[in-house]
PDB file of C-alpha atoms and ligand atoms in Angstrom:
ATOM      1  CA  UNK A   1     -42.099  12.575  51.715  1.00 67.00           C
ATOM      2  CA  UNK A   2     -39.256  14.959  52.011  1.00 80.00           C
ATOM      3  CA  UNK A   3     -40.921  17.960  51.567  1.00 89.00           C
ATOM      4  CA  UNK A   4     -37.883  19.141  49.660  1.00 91.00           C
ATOM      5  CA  UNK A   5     -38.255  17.900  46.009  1.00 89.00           C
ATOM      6  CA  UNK A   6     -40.189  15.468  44.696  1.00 90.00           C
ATOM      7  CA  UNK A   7     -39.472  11.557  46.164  1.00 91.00           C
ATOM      8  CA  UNK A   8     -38.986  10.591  42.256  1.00 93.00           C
ATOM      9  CA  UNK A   9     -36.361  12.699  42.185  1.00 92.00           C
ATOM     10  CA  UNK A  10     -34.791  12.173  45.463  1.00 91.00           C
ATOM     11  CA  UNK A  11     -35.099   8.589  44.940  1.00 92.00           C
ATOM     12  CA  UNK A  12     -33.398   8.627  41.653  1.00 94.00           C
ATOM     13  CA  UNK A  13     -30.618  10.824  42.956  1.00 93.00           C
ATOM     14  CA  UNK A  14     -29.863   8.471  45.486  1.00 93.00           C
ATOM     15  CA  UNK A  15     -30.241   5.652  43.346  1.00 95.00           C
ATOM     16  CA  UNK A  16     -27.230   6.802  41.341  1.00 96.00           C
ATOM     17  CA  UNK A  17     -24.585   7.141  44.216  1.00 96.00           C
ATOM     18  CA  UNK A  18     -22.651   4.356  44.768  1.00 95.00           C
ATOM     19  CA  UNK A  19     -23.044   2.806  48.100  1.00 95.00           C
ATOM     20  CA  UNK A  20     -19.698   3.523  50.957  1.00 94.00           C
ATOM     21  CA  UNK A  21     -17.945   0.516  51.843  1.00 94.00           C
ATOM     22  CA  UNK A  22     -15.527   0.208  55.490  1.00 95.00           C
ATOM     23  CA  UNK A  23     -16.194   2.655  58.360  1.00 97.00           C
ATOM     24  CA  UNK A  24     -18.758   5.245  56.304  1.00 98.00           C
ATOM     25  CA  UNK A  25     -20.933   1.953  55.729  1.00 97.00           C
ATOM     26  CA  UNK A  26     -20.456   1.000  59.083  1.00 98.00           C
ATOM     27  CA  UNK A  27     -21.520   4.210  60.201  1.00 98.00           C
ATOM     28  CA  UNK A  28     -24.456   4.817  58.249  1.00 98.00           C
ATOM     29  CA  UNK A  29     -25.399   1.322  59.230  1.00 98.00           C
ATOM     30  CA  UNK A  30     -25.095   2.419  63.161  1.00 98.00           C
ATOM     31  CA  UNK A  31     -26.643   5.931  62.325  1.00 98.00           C
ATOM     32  CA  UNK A  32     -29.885   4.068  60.968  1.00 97.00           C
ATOM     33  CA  UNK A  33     -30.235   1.897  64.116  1.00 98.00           C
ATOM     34  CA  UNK A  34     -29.457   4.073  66.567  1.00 98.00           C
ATOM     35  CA  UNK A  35     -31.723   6.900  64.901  1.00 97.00           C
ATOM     36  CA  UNK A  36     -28.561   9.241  65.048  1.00 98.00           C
ATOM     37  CA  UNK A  37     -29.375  11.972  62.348  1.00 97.00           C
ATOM     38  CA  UNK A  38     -26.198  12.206  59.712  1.00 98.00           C
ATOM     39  CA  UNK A  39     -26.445  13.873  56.815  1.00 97.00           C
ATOM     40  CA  UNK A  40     -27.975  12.541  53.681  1.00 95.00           C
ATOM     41  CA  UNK A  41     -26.365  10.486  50.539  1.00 95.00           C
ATOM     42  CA  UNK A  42     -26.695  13.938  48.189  1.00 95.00           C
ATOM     43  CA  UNK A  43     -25.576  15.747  50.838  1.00 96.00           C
ATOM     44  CA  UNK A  44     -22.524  14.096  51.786  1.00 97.00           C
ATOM     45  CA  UNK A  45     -21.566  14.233  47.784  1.00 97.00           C
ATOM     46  CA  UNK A  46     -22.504  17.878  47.353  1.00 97.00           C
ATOM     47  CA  UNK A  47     -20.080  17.999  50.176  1.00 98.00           C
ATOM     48  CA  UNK A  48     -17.655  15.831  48.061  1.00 98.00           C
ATOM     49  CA  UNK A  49     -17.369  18.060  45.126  1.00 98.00           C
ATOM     50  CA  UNK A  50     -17.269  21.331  47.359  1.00 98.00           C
ATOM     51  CA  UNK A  51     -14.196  19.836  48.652  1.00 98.00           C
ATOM     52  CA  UNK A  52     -12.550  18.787  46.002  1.00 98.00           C
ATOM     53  CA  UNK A  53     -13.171  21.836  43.941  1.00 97.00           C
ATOM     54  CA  UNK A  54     -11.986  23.874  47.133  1.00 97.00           C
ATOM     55  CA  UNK A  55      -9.440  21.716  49.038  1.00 97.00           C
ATOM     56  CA  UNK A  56      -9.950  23.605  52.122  1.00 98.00           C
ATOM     57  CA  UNK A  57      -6.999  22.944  54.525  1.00 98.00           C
ATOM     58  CA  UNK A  58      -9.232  23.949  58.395  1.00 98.00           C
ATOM     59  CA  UNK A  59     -12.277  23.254  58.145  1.00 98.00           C
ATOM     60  CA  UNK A  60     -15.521  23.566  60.973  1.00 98.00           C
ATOM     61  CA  UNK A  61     -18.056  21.744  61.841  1.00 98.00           C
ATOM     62  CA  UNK A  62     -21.156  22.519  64.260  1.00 98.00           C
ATOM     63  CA  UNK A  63     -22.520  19.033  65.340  1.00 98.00           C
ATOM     64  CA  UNK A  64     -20.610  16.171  64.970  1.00 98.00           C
ATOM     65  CA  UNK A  65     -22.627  13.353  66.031  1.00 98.00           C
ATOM     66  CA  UNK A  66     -21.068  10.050  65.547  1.00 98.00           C
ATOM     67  CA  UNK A  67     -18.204  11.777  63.326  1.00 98.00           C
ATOM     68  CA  UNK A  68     -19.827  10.817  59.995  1.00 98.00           C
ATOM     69  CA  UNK A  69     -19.778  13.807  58.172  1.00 98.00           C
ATOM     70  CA  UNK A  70     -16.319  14.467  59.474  1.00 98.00           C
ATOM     71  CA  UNK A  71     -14.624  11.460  58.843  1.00 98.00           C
ATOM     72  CA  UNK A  72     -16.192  11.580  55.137  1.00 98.00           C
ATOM     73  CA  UNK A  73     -14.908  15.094  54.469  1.00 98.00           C
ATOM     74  CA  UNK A  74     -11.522  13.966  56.274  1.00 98.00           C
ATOM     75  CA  UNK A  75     -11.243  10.891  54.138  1.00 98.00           C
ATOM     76  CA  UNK A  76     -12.137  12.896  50.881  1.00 98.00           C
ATOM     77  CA  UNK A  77      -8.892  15.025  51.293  1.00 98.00           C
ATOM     78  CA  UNK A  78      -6.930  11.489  52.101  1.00 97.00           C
ATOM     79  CA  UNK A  79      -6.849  13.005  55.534  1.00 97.00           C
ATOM     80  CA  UNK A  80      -4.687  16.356  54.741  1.00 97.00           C
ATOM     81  CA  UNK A  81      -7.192  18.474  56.261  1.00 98.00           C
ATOM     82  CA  UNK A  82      -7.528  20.157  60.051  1.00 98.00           C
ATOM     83  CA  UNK A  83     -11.235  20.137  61.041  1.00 98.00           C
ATOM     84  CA  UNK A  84     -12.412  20.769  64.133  1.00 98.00           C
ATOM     85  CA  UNK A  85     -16.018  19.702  65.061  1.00 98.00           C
ATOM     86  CA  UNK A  86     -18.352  20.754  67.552  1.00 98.00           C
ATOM     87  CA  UNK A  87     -20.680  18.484  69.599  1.00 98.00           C
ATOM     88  CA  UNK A  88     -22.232  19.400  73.202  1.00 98.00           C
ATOM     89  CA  UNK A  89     -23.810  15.767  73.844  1.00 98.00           C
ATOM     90  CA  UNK A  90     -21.015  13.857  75.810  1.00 98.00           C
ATOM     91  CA  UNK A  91     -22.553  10.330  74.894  1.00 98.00           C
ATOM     92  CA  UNK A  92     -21.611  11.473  70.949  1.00 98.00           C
ATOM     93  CA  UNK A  93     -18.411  12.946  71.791  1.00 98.00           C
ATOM     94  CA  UNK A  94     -17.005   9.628  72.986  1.00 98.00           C
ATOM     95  CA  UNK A  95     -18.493   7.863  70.263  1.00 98.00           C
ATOM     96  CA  UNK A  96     -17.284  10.142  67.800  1.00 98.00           C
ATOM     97  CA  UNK A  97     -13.869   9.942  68.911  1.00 98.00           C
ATOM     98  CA  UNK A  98     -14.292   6.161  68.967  1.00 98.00           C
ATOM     99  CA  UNK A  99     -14.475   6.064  65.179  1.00 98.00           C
ATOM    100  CA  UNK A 100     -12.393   9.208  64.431  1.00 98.00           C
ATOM    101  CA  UNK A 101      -9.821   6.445  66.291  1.00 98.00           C
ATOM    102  CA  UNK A 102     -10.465   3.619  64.679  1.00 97.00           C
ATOM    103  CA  UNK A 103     -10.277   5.378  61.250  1.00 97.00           C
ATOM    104  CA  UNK A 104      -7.168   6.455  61.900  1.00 97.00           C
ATOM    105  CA  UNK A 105      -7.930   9.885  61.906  1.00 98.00           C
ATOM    106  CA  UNK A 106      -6.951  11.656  65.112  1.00 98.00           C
ATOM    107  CA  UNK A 107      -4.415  13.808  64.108  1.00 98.00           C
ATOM    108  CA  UNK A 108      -7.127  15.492  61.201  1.00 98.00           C
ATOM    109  CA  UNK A 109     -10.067  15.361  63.351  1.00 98.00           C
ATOM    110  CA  UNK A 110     -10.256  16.696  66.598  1.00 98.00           C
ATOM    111  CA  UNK A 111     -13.799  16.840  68.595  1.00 98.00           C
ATOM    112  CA  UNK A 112     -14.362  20.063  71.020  1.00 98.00           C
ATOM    113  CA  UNK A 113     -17.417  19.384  73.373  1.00 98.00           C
ATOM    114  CA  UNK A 114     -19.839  21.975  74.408  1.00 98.00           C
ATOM    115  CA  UNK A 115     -22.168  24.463  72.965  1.00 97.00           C
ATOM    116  CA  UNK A 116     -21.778  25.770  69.462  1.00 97.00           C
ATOM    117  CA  UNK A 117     -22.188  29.503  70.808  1.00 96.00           C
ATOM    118  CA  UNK A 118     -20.120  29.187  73.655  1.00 97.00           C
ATOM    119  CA  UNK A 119     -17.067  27.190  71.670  1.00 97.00           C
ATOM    120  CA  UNK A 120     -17.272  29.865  68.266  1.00 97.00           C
ATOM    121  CA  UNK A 121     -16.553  32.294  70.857  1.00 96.00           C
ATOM    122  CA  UNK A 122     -13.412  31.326  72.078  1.00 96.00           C
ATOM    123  CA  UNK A 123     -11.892  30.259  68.522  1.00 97.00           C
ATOM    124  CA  UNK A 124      -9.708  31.996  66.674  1.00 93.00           C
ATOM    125  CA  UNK A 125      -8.361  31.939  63.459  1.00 88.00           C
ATOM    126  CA  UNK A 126      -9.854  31.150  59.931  1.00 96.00           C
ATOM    127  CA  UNK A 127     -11.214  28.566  58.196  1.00 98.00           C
ATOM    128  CA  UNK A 128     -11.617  27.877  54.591  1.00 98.00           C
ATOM    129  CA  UNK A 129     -15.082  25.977  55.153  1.00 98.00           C
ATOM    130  CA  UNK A 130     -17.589  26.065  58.064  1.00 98.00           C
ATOM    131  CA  UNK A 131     -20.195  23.377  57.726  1.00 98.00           C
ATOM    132  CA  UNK A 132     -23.160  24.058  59.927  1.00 98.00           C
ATOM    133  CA  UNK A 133     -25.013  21.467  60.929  1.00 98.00           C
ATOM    134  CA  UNK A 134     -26.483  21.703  64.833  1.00 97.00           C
ATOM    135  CA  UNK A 135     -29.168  23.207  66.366  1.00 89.00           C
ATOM    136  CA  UNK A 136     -31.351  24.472  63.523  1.00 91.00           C
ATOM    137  CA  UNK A 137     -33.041  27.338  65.702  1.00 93.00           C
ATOM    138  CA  UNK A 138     -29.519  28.802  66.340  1.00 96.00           C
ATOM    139  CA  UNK A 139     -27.928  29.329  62.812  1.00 97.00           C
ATOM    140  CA  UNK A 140     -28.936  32.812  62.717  1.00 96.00           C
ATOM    141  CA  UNK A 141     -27.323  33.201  66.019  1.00 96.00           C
ATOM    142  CA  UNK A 142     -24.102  31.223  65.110  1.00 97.00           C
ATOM    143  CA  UNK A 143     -23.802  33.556  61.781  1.00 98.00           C
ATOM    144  CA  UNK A 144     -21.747  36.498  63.300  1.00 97.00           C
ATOM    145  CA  UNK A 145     -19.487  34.165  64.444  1.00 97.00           C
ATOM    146  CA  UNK A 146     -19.088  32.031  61.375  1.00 98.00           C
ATOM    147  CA  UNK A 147     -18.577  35.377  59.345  1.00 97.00           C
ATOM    148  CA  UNK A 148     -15.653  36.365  61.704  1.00 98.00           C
ATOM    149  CA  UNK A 149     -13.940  32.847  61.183  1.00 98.00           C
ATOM    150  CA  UNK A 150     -14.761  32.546  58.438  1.00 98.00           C
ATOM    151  CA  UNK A 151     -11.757  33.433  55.613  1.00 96.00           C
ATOM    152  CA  UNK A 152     -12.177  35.925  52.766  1.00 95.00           C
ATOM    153  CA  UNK A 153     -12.435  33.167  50.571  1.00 95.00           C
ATOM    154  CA  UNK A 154     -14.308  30.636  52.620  1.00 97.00           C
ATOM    155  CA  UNK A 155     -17.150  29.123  51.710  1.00 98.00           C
ATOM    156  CA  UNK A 156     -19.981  28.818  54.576  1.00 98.00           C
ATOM    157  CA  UNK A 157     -22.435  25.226  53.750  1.00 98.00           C
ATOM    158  CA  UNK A 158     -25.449  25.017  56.241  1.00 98.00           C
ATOM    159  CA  UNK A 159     -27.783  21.916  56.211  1.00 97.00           C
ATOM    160  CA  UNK A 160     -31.235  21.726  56.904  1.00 96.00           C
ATOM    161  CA  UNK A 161     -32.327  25.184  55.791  1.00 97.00           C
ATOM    162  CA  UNK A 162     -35.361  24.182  54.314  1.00 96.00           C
ATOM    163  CA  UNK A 163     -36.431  21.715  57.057  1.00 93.00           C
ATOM    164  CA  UNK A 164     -38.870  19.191  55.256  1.00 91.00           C
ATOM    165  CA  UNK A 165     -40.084  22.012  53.336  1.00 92.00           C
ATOM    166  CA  UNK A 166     -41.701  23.848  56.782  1.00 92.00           C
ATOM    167  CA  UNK A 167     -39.591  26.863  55.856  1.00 90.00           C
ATOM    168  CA  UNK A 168     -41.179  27.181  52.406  1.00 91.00           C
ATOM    169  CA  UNK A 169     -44.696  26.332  52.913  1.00 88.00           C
ATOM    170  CA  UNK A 170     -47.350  26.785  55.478  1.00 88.00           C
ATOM    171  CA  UNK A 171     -48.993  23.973  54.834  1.00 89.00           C
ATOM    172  CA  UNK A 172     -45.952  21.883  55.731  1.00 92.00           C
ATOM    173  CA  UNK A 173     -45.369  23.860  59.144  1.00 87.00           C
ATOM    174  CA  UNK A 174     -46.498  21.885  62.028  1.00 90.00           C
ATOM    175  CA  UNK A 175     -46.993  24.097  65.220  1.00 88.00           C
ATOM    176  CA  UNK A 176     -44.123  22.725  67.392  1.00 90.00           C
ATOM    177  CA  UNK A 177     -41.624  23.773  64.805  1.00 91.00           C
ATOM    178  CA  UNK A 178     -42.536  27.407  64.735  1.00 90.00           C
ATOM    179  CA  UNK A 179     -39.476  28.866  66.425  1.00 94.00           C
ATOM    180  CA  UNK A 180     -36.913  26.546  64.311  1.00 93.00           C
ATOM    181  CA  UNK A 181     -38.864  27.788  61.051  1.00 95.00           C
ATOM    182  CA  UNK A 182     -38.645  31.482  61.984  1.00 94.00           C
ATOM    183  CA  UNK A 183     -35.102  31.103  63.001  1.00 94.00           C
ATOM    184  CA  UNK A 184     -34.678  29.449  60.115  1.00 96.00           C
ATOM    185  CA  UNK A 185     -36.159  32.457  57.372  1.00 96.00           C
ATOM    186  CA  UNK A 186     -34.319  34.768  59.546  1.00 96.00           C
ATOM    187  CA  UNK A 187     -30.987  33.317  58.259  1.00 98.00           C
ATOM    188  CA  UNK A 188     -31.934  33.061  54.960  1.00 98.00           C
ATOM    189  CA  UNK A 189     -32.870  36.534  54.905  1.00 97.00           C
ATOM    190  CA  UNK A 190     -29.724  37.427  56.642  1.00 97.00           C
ATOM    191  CA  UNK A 191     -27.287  35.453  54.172  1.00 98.00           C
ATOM    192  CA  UNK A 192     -29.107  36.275  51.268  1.00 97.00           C
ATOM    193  CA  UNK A 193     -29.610  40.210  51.776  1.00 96.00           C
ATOM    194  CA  UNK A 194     -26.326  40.791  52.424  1.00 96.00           C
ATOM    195  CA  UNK A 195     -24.596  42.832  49.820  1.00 94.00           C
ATOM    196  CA  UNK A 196     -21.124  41.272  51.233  1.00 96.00           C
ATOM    197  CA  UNK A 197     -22.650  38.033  50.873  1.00 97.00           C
ATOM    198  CA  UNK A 198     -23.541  35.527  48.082  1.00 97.00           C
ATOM    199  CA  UNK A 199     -25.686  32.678  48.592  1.00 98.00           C
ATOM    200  CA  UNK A 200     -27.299  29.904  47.013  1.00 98.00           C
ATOM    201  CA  UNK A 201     -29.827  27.699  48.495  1.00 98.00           C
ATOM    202  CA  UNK A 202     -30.525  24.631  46.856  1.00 97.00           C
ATOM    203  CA  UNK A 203     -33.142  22.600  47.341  1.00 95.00           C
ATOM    204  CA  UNK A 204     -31.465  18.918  48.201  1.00 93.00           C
ATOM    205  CA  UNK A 205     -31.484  16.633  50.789  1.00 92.00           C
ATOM    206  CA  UNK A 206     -33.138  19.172  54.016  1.00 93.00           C
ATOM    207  CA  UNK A 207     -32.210  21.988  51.911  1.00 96.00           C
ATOM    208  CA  UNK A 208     -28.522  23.450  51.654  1.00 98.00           C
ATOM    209  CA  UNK A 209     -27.238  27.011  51.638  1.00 98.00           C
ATOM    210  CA  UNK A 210     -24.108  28.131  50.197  1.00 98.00           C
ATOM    211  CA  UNK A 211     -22.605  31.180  50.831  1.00 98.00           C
ATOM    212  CA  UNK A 212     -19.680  33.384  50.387  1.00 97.00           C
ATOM    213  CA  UNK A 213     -17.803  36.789  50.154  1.00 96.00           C
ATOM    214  CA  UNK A 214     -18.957  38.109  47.392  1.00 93.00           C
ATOM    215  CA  UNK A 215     -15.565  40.571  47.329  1.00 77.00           C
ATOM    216  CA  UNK A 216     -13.664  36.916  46.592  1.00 54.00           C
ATOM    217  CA  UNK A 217     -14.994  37.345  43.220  1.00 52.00           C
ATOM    218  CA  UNK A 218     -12.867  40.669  42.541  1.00 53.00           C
ATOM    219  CA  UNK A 219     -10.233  39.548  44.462  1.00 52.00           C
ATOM    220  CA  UNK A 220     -10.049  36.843  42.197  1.00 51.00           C
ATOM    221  CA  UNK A 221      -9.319  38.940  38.989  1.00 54.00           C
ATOM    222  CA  UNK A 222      -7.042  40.975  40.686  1.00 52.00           C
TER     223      UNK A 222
HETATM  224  N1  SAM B 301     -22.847  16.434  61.072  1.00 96.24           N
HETATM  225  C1  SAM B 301     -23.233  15.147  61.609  1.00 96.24           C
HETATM  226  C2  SAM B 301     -23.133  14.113  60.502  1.00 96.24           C
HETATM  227  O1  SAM B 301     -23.680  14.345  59.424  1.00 96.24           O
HETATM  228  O2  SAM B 301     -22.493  13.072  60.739  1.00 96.24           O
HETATM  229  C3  SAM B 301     -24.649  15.151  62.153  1.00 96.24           C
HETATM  230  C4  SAM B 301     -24.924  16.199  63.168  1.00 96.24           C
HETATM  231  S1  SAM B 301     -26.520  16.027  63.896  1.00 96.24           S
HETATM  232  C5  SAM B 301     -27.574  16.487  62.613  1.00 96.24           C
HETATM  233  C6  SAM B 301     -26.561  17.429  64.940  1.00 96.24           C
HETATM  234  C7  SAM B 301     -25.722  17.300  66.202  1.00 96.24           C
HETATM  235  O3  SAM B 301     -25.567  18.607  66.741  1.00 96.24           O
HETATM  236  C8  SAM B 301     -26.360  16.472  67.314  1.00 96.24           C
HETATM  237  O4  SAM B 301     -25.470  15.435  67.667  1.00 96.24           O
HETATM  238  C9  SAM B 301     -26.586  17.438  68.476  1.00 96.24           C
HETATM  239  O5  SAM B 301     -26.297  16.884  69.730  1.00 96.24           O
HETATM  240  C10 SAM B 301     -25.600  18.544  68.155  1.00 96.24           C
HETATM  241  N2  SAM B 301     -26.029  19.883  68.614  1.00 96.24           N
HETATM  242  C11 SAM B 301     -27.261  20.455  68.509  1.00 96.24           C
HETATM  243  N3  SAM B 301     -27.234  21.708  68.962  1.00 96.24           N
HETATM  244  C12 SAM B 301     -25.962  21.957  69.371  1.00 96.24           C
HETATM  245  C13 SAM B 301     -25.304  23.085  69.909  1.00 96.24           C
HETATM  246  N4  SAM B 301     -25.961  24.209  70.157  1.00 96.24           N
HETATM  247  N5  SAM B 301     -23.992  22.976  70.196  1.00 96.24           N
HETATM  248  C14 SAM B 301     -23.314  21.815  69.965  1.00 96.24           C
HETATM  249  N6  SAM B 301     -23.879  20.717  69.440  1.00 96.24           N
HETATM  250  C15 SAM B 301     -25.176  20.785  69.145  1.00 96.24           C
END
């Protein structure tokens, strides 16, 4: 049980997305076995279609992992993107450069190791897409710092937000998740009362948020 939506539907979801073939199979396969957490089958093509409606040209990423989700959102722009991922376990960095390498993908995907916090700090720049996706009791403290990279008309995605349903419902919460489930309502609330800020939060996969400027609307019909 997901404690997301109901199985039926999950499973049916699933059911209709055509399985990867070459290094994303291989990947998933390796994932599975090796009990690395990548993101899930409607996740990666909500991802998809956010990308190809967007075509965001720098992308980041908090927690890379193996490179999965990278190397799918690299491969879904046939490579013309810049991302830059961030991973603080060295045993993942050097896999995840491993397969960003033998996908060919080195000069779209480059790995920075260390802590989320630490690394945000010292970027610069913007980026037309942050995905979140480490250290689920820290997204409300990585938000200032996605908001200041992120670009006026940047879209912010941030997986997990519901975290098998624990966020939601009581009944769901298990004690030792406490402090990721209160971190966790404290970003919602921050991303979605925030009258610069529109967000969505849909409830697929561990639960994904969506948010953006809301000014890029009016800037738009300018
Ligand atoms: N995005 C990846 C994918 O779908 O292929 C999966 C990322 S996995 C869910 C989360 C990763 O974030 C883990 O590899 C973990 O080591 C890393 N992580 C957790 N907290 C972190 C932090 N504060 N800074 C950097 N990396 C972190």
């Amino acid at each position: 049980m997901s404690g997301v939506t109901y199985d039926y539907m999950e499973q049916y979801i699933r059911e209709l997305i055509p399985s990867n073939v070459g290094i994303l199979e291989e990947l998933e396969e390796f994932a599975l076995l090796n009990r690395v957490p990548i993101i899930q089958k409607e996740t990666a093509k909500f991802l998809q279609l956010v990308l190809t409606m967007n075509k965001p040209k720098k992308i980041l990423e908090l927690g890379t992992a193996i490179g999965y989700s990278s190397i799918l959102m690299s491969l879904t722009l046939n490579g013309l993107v810049e991302i830059t991922t961030i991973e603080r376990d060295k045993e993942m960095v050097k896999i995840a450069n491993k397969n960003i390498e033998k996908s060919g993908l080195q000069s779209s995907i480059t790995v920075l190791e260390g802590d989320c916090l630490e690394i945000m700090e010292s970027l610069q720049g913007q980026y037309d897409m942050i995905f979140m996706d480490a250290g689920k009791a820290h997204y409300n403290h990585f938000l200032p710092n996605c908001l200041r990279l992120l670009n006026k008309d940047g879209v912010l995605i941030a997986d997990n937000v519901l975290f098998r349903g624990m966020v939601a419902s009581k009944e769901l919460a298990t004690r030792r998740k406490v402090t990721i489930i209160k971190r966790m309502k404290s970003y919602l609330e921050l991303v979605s009362n925030n009258d610069e800020l529109i967000t969505s939060v849909i409830p697929m996969g561990d639960g994904i948020s969506v948010t953006m400027r809301v000014n890029t609307l009016s800037s738009k019909e300018e």
